XYZ file of C-alpha atoms in Angstrom:
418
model
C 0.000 0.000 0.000
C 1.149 3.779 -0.597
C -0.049 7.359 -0.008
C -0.818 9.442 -2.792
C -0.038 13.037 -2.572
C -3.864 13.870 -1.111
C -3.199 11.329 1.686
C -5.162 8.939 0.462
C -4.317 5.309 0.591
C -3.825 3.461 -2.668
C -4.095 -0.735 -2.773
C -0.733 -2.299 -4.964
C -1.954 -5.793 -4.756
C -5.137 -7.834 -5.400
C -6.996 -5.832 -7.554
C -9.558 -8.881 -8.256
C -12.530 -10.125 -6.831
C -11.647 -12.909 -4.797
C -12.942 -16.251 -4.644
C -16.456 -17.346 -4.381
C -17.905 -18.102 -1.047
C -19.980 -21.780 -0.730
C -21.981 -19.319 1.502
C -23.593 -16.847 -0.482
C -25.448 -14.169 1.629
C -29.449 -13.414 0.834
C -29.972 -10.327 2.365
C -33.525 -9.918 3.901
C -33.975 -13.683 2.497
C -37.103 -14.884 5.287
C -35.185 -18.071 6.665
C -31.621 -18.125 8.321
C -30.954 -20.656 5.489
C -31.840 -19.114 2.899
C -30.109 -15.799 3.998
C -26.812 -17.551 4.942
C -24.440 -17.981 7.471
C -22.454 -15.248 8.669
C -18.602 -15.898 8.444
C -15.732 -13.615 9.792
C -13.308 -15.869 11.006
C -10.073 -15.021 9.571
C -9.500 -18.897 9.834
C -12.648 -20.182 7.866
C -10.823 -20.073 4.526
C -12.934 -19.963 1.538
C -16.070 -19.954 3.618
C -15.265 -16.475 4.883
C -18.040 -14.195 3.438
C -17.691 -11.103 5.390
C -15.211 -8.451 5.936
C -13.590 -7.930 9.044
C -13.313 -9.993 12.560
C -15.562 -11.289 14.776
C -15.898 -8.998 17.914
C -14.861 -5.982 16.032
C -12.528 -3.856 18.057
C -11.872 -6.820 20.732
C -10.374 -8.999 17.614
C -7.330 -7.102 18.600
C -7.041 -8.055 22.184
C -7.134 -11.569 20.300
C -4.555 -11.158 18.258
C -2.403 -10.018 21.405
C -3.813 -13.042 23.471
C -2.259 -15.458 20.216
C 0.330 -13.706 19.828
C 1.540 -14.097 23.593
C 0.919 -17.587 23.386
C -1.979 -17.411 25.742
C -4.399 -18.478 23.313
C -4.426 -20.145 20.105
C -5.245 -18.852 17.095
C -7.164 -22.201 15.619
C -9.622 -22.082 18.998
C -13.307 -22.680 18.229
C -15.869 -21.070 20.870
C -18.249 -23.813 22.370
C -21.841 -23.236 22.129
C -23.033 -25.544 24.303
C -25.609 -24.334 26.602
C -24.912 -20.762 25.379
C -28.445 -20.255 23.508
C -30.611 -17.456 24.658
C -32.884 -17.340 27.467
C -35.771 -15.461 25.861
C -36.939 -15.976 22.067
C -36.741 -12.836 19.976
C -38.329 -12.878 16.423
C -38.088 -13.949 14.052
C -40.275 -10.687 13.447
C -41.461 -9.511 9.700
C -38.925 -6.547 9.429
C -36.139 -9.087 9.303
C -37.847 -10.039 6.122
C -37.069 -6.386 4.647
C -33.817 -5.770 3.849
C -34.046 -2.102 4.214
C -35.425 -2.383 7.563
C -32.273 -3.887 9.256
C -28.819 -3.200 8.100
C -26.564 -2.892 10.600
C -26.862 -6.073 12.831
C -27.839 -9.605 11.512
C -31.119 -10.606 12.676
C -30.842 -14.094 13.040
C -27.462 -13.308 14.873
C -28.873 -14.858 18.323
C -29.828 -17.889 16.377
C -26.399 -19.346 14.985
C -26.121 -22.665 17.309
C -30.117 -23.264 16.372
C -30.008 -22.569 12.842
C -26.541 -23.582 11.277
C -26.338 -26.383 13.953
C -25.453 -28.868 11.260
C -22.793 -26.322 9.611
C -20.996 -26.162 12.782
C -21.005 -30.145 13.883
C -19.266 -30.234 9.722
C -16.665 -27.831 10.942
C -17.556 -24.476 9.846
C -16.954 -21.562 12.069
C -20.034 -19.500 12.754
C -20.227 -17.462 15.613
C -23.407 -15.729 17.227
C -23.471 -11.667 16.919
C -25.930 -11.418 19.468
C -26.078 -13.038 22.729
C -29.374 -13.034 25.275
C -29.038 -13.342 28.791
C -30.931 -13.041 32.459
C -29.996 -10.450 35.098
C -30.677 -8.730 38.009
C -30.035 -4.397 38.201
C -29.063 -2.571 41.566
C -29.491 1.039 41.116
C -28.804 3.749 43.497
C -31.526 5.802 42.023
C -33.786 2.792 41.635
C -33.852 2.160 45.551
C -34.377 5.934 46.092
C -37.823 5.435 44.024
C -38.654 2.309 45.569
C -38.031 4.866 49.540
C -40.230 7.073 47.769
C -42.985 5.358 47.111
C -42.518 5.999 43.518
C -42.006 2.465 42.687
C -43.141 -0.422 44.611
C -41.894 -3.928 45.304
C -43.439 -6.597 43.605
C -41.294 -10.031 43.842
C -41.377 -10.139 40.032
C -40.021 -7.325 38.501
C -38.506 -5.628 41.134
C -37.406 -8.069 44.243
C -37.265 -7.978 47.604
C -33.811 -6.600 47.856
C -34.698 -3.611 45.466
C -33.101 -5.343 42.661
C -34.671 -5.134 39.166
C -35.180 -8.159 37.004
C -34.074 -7.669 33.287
C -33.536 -9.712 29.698
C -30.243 -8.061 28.588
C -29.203 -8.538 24.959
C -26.034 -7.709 23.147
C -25.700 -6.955 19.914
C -22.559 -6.577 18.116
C -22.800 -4.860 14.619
C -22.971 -5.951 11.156
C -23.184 -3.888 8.384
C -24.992 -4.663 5.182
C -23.056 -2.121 2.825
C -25.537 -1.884 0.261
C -27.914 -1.131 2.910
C -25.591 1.108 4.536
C -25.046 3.014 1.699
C -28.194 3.554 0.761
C -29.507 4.859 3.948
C -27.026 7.737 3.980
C -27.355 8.142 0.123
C -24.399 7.350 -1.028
C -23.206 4.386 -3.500
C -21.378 1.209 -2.188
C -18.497 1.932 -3.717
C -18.597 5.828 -2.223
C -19.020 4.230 1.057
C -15.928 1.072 1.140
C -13.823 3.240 -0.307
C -14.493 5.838 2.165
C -14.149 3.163 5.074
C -10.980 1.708 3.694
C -9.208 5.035 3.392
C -10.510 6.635 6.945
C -9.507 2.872 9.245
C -5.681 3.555 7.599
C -6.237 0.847 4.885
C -6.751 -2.020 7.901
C -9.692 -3.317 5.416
C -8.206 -4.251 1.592
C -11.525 -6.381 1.178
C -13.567 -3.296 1.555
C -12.227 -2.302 -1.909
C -10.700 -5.606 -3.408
C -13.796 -7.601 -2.613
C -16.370 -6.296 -3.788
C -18.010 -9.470 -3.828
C -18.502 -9.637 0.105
C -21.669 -7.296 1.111
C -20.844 -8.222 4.751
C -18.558 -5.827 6.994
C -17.880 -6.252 10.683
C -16.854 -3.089 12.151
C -14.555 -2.522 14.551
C -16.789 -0.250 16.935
C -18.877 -0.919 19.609
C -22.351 -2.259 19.595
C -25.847 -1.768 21.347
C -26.759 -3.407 25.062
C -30.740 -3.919 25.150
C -32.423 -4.476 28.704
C -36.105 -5.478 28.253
C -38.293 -5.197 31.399
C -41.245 -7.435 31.671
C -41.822 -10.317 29.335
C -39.616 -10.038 26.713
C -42.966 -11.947 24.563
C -44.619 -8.280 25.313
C -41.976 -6.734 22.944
C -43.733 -5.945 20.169
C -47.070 -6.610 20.970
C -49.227 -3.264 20.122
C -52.030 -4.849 22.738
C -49.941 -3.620 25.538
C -47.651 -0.492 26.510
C -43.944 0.057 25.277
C -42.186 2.631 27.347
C -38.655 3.110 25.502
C -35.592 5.056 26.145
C -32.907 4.843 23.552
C -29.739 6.264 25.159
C -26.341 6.971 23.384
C -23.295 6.561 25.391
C -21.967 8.527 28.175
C -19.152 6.820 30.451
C -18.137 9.632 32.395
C -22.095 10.148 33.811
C -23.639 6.960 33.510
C -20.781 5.632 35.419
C -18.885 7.517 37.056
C -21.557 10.044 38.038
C -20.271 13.144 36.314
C -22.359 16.316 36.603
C -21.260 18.414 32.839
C -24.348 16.573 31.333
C -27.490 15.125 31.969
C -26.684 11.367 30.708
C -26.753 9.355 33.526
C -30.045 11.204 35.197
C -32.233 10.512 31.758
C -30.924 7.191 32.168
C -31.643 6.150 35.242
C -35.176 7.754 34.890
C -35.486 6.263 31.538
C -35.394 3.268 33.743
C -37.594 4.285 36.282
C -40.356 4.701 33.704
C -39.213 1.311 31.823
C -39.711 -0.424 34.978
C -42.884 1.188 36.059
C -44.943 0.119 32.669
C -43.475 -3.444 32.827
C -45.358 -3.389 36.577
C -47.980 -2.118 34.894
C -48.678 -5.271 32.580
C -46.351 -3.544 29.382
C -43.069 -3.266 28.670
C -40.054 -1.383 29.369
C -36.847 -0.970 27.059
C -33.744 0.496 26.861
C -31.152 0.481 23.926
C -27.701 1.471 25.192
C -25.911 2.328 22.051
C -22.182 2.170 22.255
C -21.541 6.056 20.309
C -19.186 7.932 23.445
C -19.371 11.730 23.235
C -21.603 11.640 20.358
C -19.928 9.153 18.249
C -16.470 11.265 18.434
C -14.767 9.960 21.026
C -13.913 10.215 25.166
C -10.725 11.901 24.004
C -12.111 14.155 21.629
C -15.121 14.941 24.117
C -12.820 15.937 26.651
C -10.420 18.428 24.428
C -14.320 19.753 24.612
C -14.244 20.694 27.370
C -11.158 22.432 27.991
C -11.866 24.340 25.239
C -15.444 25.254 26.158
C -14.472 26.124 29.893
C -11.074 28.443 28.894
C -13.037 30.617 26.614
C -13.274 33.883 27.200
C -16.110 34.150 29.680
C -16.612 30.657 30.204
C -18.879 27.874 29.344
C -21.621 29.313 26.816
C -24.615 27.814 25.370
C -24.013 30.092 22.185
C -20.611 28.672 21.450
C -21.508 25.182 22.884
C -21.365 22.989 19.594
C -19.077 25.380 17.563
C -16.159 24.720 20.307
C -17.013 21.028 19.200
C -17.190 21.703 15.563
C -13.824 23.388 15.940
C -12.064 20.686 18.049
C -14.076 17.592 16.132
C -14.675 18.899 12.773
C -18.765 17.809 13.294
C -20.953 19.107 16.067
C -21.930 15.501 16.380
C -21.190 12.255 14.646
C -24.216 9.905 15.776
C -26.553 9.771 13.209
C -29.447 8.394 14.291
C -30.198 6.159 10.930
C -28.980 3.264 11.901
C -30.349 3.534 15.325
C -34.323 2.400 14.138
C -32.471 -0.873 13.378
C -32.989 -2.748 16.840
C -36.246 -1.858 17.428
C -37.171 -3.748 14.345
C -35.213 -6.205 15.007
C -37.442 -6.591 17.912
C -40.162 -6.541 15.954
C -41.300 -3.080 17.327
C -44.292 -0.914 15.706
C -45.472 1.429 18.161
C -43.834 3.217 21.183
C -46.479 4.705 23.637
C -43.622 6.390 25.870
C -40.442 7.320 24.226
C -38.725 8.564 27.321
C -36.091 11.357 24.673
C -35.978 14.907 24.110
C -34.028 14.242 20.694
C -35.413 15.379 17.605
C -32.766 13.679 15.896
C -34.047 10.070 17.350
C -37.494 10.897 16.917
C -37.123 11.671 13.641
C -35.276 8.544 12.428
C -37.880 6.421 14.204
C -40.679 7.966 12.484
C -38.688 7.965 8.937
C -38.601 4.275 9.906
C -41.952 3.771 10.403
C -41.944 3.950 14.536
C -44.912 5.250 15.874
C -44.392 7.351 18.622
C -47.355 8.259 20.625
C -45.663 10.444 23.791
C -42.088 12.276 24.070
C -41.352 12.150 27.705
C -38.657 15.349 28.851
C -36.348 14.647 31.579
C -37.860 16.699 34.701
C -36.209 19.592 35.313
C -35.589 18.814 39.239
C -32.956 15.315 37.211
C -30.619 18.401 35.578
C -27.515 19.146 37.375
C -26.917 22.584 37.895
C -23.711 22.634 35.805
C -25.762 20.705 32.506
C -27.797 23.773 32.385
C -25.258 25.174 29.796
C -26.139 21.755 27.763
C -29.794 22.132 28.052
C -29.665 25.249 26.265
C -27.343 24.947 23.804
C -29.529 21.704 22.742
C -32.869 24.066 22.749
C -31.263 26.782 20.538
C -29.858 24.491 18.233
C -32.726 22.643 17.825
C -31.730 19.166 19.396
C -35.086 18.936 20.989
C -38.524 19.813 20.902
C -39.473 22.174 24.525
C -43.222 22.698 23.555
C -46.068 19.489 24.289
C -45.491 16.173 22.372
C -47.092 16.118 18.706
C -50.290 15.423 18.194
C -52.038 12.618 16.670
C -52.294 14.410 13.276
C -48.223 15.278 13.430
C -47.639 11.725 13.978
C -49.755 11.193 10.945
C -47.438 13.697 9.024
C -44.885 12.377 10.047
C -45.469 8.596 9.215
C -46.018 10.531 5.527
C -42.180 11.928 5.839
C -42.975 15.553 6.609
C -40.637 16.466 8.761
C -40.533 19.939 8.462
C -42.027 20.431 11.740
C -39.803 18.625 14.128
């Protein structure tokens, strides 16, 4: 490989397509056969039909665990006893292959579906794994003292704890798809991922063949309260909260932002409609300091907070714009993807300020019936600055929620108003 003078990469060496899979993908085919296993497994040979490596940016921690010795590289993962604990799908979306794009749908499904693959040898590996667990929240036991929340034995136990499904998803990215949802052409796009990840993927622009690209970013954590069999069922309640990333609040409590409060109330509300005979979900997408970065985010603010006269609301997302390039690198269109996958029609409570999420739900066909603001006694007093940089720029929506007739305009793409 060599630089041209522009910077950009140029590939010396296999300039063909590659050799044909025995595994052809079907996109959006209805069966998990007739779709196709999913292979990324750098040791699968001429099965290998996708682009990249298993676990995406934990591949690397791989390599260094074979490289030390400490594992080997021809290891096979076990599935015994590793299938999940609640059935999801499949659902009709997973049908459509615009509706899902960036995670395989039968992904949970591997051991049950290509059972007979793997027993012949071939290496598939699930993308999505679902699991039972049990949440202790700070904030959670405060609204059980309260009276807010009450204890049930079910849902929430005895010793405050909350019962959950918790799913996670790692991402796969259909590039056609992809492409087309940000309206550009395939070869736009892997040419565009090859040159910004320093060249790390030649098949991106040698195989053009392979449709299939595992990323090396994080994925999406789902926790589903109440039966996970209510998921998707338009006869009861959905209260949903998708929430984008935020380490330094949702963990360790940080008070620049109101992450971790919308969270944990997000919760709250999840919690109280699966009491109530619905369903409660959150979708913890893995996009740190809006998809830029904690390293970037926090050049942020030491930029925001030396400026002449402090930290502004006015010069809130250009100080990001300035450090990042973009005032935010989320975008939302992929987000709609899991709560398809979940076979997901209608939200009654979306628990989210953010135009930007709203938006891409109802462009996706998501009915929304209820935005739900974060009360204003949840905002720390120094995420006031955030709150109204967001209103001026437009990130959210201060006035009621839309009406039935807006939802109706916006199920017909109008968007102008939100």
């Amino acid at each position: 490989m060599t630089s041209n003078r522009s910077g950009h990469i140029r590939l010396n060496s296999h300039p063909g397509a590659g050799t044909a899979t025995r595994f052809p993908l079907h996109w959006g085919a209805s069966t998990a056969a007739e779709r196709g296993p999913i292979i990324g497994t750098v040791n699968a040979g001429p099965d290998r039909n996708a682009i990249g490596a298993h676990g995406g940016a934990y591949s690397l921690y791989r390599a260094l665990a074979i490289s030390s010795g400490a594992m080997s590289g021809v290891s096979r993962p076990d599935l015994h006893n590793t299938h999940p604990t609640a059935e999801i799908g499949p659902h009709d979306q997973w049908k459509h292959a615009d509706k899902i794009v960036s995670l395989d749908p039968w992904g949970h499904r591997v051991a049950q579906d290509f059972g007979e693959l793997i027993a012949e040898g071939v290496d598939i590996r699930p993308t999505i794994a679902v699991t039972k667990a049990r949440l202790t929240l700070g904030e959670i036991a405060e609204a059980i003292a309260a009276g807010r929340l009450k204890i049930d034995g079910e849902i929430v136990r005895e010793a405050g704890d909350v019962a959950v499904t918790k799913i996670a998803i790692d991402p796969v990215w259909y590039l056609p798809g992809i492409a087309d949802r940000f309206g550009v052409s395939e070869t736009q796009l892997r040419r565009t991922l090859f040159e910004e990840t320093g060249g790390m993927y030649a098949d991106l622009v040698t195989r053009p063949d392979m449709k299939v690209f595992l990323p090396p970013i994080g994925g999406h954590t789902v926790y589903i309260f109440g039966d996970p069999a209510f998921i998707g069922d338009k006869s009861r309640r959905l209260t949903c909260r998708v929430h984008d990333e935020c380490n330094g609040s949702d963990v360790f409590g940080s008070d620049i932002c109101t992450c971790r409060p919308y969270l944990t109330h997000g919760i709250e509300e999840c919690v109280r409609e699966a009491q109530n005979g619905g369903s409660g979900l959150i979708v913890y997408n893995r996009k740190e300091g809006r998809a830029l970065g904690e390293v970037t985010k926090f050049l942020v603010y030491n930029a925001r907070k030396r400026q002449p006269g402090g930290d502004q609301a006015a010069t809130y997302f250009e100080r990001t714009e300035c450090v990042a390039g973009v005032q935010d690198a989320r975008f939302q269109q992929l987000m709609p993807d899991v709560i398809h996958w979940l076979g997901i029609e209608r939200i009654d409570r979306f628990i989210s300020m953010s135009n930007m999420k709203f938006d891409a739900l109802a462009a996706g066909g998501i009915e929304i019936l209820e935005r739900v603001p974060i009360p204003a006694e949840l905002i720390p007093d120094d995420a006031s600055v955030e709150m109204e940089a967001k209103k001026a720029a437009g990130y959210f929506t201060p006035e009621a929620p839309p009406s039935a007739e807006d939802l109706k305009k916006v199920k017909g793409r109008d968007l102008d108003k939100f």
